[in-house]
Coordinates of C-alpha atoms in Angstrom, one line a residue:
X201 CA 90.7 49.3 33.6
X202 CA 91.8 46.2 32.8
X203 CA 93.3 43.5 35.1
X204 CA 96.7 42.5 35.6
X205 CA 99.2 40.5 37.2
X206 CA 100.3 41.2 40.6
X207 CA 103.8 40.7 39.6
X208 CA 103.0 43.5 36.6
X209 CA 100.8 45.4 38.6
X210 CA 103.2 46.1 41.6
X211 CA 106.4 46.9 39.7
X212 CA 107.8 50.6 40.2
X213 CA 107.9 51.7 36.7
X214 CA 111.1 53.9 36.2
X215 CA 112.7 54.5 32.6
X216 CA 115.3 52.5 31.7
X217 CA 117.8 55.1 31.4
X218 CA 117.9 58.3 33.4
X219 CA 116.9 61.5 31.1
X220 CA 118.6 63.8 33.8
X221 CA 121.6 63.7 35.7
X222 CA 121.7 64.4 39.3
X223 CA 122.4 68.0 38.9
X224 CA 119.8 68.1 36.2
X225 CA 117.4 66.9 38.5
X226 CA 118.3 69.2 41.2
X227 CA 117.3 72.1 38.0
X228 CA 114.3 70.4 37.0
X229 CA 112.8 70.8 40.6
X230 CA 113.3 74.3 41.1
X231 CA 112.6 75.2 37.4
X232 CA 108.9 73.3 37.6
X233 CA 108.2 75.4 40.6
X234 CA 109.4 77.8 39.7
X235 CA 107.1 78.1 36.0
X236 CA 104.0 76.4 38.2
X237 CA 103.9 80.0 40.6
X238 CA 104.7 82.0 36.9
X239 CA 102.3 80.0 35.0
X240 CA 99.7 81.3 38.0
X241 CA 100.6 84.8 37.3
X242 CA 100.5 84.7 33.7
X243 CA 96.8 83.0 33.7
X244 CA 95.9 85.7 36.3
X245 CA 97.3 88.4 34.1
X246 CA 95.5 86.7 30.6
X247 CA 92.3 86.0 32.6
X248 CA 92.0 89.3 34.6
X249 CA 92.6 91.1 31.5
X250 CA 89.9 89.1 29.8
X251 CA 87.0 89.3 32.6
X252 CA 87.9 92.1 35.1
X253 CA 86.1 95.5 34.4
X254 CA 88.9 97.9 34.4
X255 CA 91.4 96.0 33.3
X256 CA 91.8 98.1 30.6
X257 CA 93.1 101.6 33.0
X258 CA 94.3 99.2 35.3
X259 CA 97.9 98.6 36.5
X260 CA 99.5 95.1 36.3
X261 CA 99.2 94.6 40.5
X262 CA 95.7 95.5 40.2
X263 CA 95.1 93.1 38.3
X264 CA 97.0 90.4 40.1
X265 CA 95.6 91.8 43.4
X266 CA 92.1 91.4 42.2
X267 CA 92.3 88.9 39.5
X268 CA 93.2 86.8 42.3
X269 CA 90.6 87.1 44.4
X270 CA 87.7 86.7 41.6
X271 CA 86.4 83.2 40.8
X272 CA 85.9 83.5 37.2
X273 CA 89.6 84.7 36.9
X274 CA 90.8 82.2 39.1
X275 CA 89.2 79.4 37.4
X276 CA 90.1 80.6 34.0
X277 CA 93.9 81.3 35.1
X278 CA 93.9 77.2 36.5
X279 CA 93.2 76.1 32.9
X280 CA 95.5 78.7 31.4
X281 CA 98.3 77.4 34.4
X282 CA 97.5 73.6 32.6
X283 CA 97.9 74.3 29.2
X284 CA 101.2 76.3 30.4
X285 CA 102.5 73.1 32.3
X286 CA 101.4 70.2 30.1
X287 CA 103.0 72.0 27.2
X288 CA 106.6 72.9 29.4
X289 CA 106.5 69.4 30.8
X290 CA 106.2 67.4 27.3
X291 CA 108.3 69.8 25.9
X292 CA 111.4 68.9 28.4
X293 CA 111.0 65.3 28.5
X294 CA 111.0 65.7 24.2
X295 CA 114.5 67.6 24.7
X296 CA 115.7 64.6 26.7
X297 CA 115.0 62.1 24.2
X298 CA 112.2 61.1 26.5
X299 CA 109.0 58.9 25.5
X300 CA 106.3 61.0 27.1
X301 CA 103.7 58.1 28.0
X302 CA 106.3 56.2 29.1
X303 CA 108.0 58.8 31.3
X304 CA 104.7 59.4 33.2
X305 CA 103.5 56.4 33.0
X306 CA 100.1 57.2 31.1
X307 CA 99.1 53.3 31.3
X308 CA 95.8 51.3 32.2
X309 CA 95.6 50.3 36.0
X310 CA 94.0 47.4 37.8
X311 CA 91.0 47.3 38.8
X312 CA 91.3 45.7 41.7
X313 CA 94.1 48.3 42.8
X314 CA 92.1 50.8 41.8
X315 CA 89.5 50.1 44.0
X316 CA 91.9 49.3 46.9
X317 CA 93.6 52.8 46.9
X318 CA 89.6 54.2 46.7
X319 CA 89.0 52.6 49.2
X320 CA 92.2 53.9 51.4
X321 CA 91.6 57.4 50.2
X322 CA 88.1 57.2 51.4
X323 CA 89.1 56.2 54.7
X324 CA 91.8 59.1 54.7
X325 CA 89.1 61.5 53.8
X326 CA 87.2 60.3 56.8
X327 CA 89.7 60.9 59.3
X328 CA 90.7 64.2 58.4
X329 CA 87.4 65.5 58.1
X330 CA 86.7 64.2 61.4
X331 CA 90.6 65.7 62.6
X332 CA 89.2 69.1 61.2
X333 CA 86.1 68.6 63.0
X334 CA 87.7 68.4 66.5
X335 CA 90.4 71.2 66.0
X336 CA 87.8 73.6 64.5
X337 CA 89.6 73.8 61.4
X338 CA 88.2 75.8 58.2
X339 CA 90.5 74.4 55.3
X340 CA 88.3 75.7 52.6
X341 CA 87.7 79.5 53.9
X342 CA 89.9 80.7 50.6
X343 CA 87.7 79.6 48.6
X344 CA 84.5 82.1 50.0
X345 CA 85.7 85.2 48.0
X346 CA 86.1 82.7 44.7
X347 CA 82.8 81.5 45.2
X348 CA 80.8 84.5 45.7
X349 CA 82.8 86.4 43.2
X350 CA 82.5 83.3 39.8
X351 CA 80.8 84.0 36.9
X352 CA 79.5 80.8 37.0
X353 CA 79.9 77.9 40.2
X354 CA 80.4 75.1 37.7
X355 CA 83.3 76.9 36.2
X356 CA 84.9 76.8 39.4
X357 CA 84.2 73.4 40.3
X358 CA 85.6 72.4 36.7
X359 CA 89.0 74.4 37.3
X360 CA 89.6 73.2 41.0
X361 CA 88.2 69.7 40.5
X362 CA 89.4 68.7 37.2
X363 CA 91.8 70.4 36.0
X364 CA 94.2 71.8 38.8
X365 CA 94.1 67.6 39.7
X366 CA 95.9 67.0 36.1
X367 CA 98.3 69.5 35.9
X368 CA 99.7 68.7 39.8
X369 CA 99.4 65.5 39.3
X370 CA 101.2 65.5 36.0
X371 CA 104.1 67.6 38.0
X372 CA 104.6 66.3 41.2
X373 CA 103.4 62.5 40.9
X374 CA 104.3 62.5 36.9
X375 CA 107.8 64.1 35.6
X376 CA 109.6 65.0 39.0
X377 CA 109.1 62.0 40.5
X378 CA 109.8 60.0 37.8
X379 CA 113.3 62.1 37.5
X380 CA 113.9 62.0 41.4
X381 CA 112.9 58.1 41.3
X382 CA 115.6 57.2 38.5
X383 CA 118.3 59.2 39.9
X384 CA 118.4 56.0 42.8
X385 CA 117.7 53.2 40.8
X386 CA 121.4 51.9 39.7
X387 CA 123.3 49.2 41.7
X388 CA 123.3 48.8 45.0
X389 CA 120.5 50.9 44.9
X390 CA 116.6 49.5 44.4
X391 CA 113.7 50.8 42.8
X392 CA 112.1 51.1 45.7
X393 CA 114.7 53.1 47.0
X394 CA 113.6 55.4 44.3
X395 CA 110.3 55.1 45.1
X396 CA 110.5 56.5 48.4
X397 CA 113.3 59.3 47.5
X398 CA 110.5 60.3 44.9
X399 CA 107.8 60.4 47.5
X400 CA 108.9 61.9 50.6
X401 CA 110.6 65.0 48.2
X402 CA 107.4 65.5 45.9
X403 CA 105.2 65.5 48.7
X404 CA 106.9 67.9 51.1
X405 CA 107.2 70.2 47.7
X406 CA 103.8 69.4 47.2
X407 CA 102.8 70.5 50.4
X408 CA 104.8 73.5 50.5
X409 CA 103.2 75.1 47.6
X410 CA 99.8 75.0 48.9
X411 CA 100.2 78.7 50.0
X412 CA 97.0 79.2 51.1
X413 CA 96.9 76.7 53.9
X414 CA 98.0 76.5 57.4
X415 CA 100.2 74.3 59.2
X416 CA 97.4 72.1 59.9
X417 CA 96.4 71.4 56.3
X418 CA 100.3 71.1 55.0
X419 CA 101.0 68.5 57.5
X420 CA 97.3 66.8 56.0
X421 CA 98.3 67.3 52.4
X422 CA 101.6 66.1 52.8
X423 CA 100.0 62.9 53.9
X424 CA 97.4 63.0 50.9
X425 CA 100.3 63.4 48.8
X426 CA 102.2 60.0 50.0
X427 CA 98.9 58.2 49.4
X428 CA 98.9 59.9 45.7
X429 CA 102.5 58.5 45.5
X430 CA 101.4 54.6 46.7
X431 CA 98.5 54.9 44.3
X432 CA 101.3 55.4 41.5
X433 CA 103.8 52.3 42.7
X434 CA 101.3 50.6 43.2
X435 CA 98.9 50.3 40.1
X436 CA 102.0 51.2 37.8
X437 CA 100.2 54.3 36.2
X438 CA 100.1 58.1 36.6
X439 CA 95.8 57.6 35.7
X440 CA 95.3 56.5 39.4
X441 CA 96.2 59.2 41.1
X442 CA 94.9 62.1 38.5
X443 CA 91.6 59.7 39.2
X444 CA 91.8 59.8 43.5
X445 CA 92.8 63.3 43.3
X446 CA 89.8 64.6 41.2
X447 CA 88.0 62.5 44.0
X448 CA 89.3 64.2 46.6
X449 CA 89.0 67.2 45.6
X450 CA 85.6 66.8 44.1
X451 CA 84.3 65.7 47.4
X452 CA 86.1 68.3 49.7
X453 CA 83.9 71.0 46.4
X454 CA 80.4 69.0 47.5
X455 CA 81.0 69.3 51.3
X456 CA 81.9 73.1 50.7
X457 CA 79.0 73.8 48.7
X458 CA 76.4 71.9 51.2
X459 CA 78.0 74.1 54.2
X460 CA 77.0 77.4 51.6
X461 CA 74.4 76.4 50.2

């Protein structure tokens, strides 16, 4: 990526002009979360109808029930989710009069910011592996039933790795924050004032929706989610954390499939 100013390269970059009102905001949050848990069901339903067995005599909660524990219908039912999301979220930022790159900030990053908030991740990564270590913590058990259950492991690893990083990241560091963020951005407010707004909510929301983890991991992703949130005020660009996401989650696939293997 190329390099930029620090003065460029630290700016908070909020639209101009707010594309929802308060209340409209208030909407917007429930209404994503809302369509991220249906877009779930409606890539189990497609998938489970595609790969399970008897899907044809089968009832709709049989299919949820064991579409969602099979990896191949998991993994196909994340990029079904993505198309689902990408296509809701550019479709409400289009109604709004909104400019879509600019609105989630698809823009180059610095280098040099890049590598800084690598290197901050990695040292996250670090201490909550060793964390997880001391409490005896298994963060990844849900994944056992996926994994001995896929079609295919690189499937899986493409759906949780890849894609699942985009479309959350698109989401909860991309159109709600940028909503949330502008809502607290007028006199005598700050951008930064927005900033934080933006982060604390999207990462508890974030967090929350992460069903199949205990307290422990919430209270871990919660903080993953704030770094996620940094990465985006401070390089500027929504690219950065998509980028350290698909890190993350690419190394916590690699340390699950050594322990397996």
């Amino acid at each position: 990526m190329p390099n930029k100013s620090a003065a460029e390269t630290n700016k908070v970059v909020i639209h101009p002009q707010p594309l929802f009102t308060r209340l409209g905001t208030l909407l917007l949050i429930i209404g994503m979360v809302v369509f991220f848990f249906i877009s779930q069901l409606i890539g189990i339903y497609i998938a489970g109808k595609l790969v399970l067995p008897t899907a044809k005599s089968a009832t709709v909660g049989d299919i949820f029930f064991f579409g969602s524990n099979d990896g191949t219908v998991v993994s196909i039912s994340i990029m079904i989710g993505c198309v689902l999301l990408v296509a809701i979220s550019a479709l409400v930022i289009r109604v709004r009069g909104g400019n879509l790159k600019q609105y989630l900030v698809l823009r180059p990053f610095s280098l040099a910011v890049g590598m800084g908030m690598i290197g901050l991740l990695l040292i996250f990564m670090i201490g909550s592996q060793a964390l997880t270590y001391v409490l005896d913590k298994s963060p990844l058990a849900f994944v056992d039933p996926l994994y001995q259950s896929v079609s295919s492991v690189w499937l899986l690893i493409f759906a949780m790795v890849i894609v699942a990083p985009i479309y959350e990241e698109l989401i909860f560091r991309g159109i709600l924050w940028s909503a949330i963020a502008e809502q607290f951005t007028s006199p005598p407010d700050t951008e930064y004032r927005g900033a934080i707004v933006a982060s604390l909510v999207t990462s508890l929301i974030f967090a929350v929706i992460h069903l199949q983890y205990g307290i422990y991991e919430i209270s871990t992703i919660v903080v993953l989610a704030l770094l996620f949130c940094y990465a985006r005020i401070k390089s500027g660009s929504l690219i950065l954390p998509i980028l350290l996401h698909i890190i993350n989650n690419g190394a916590a696939m690699w340390q699950y499939l050594a322990q397996v293997a």
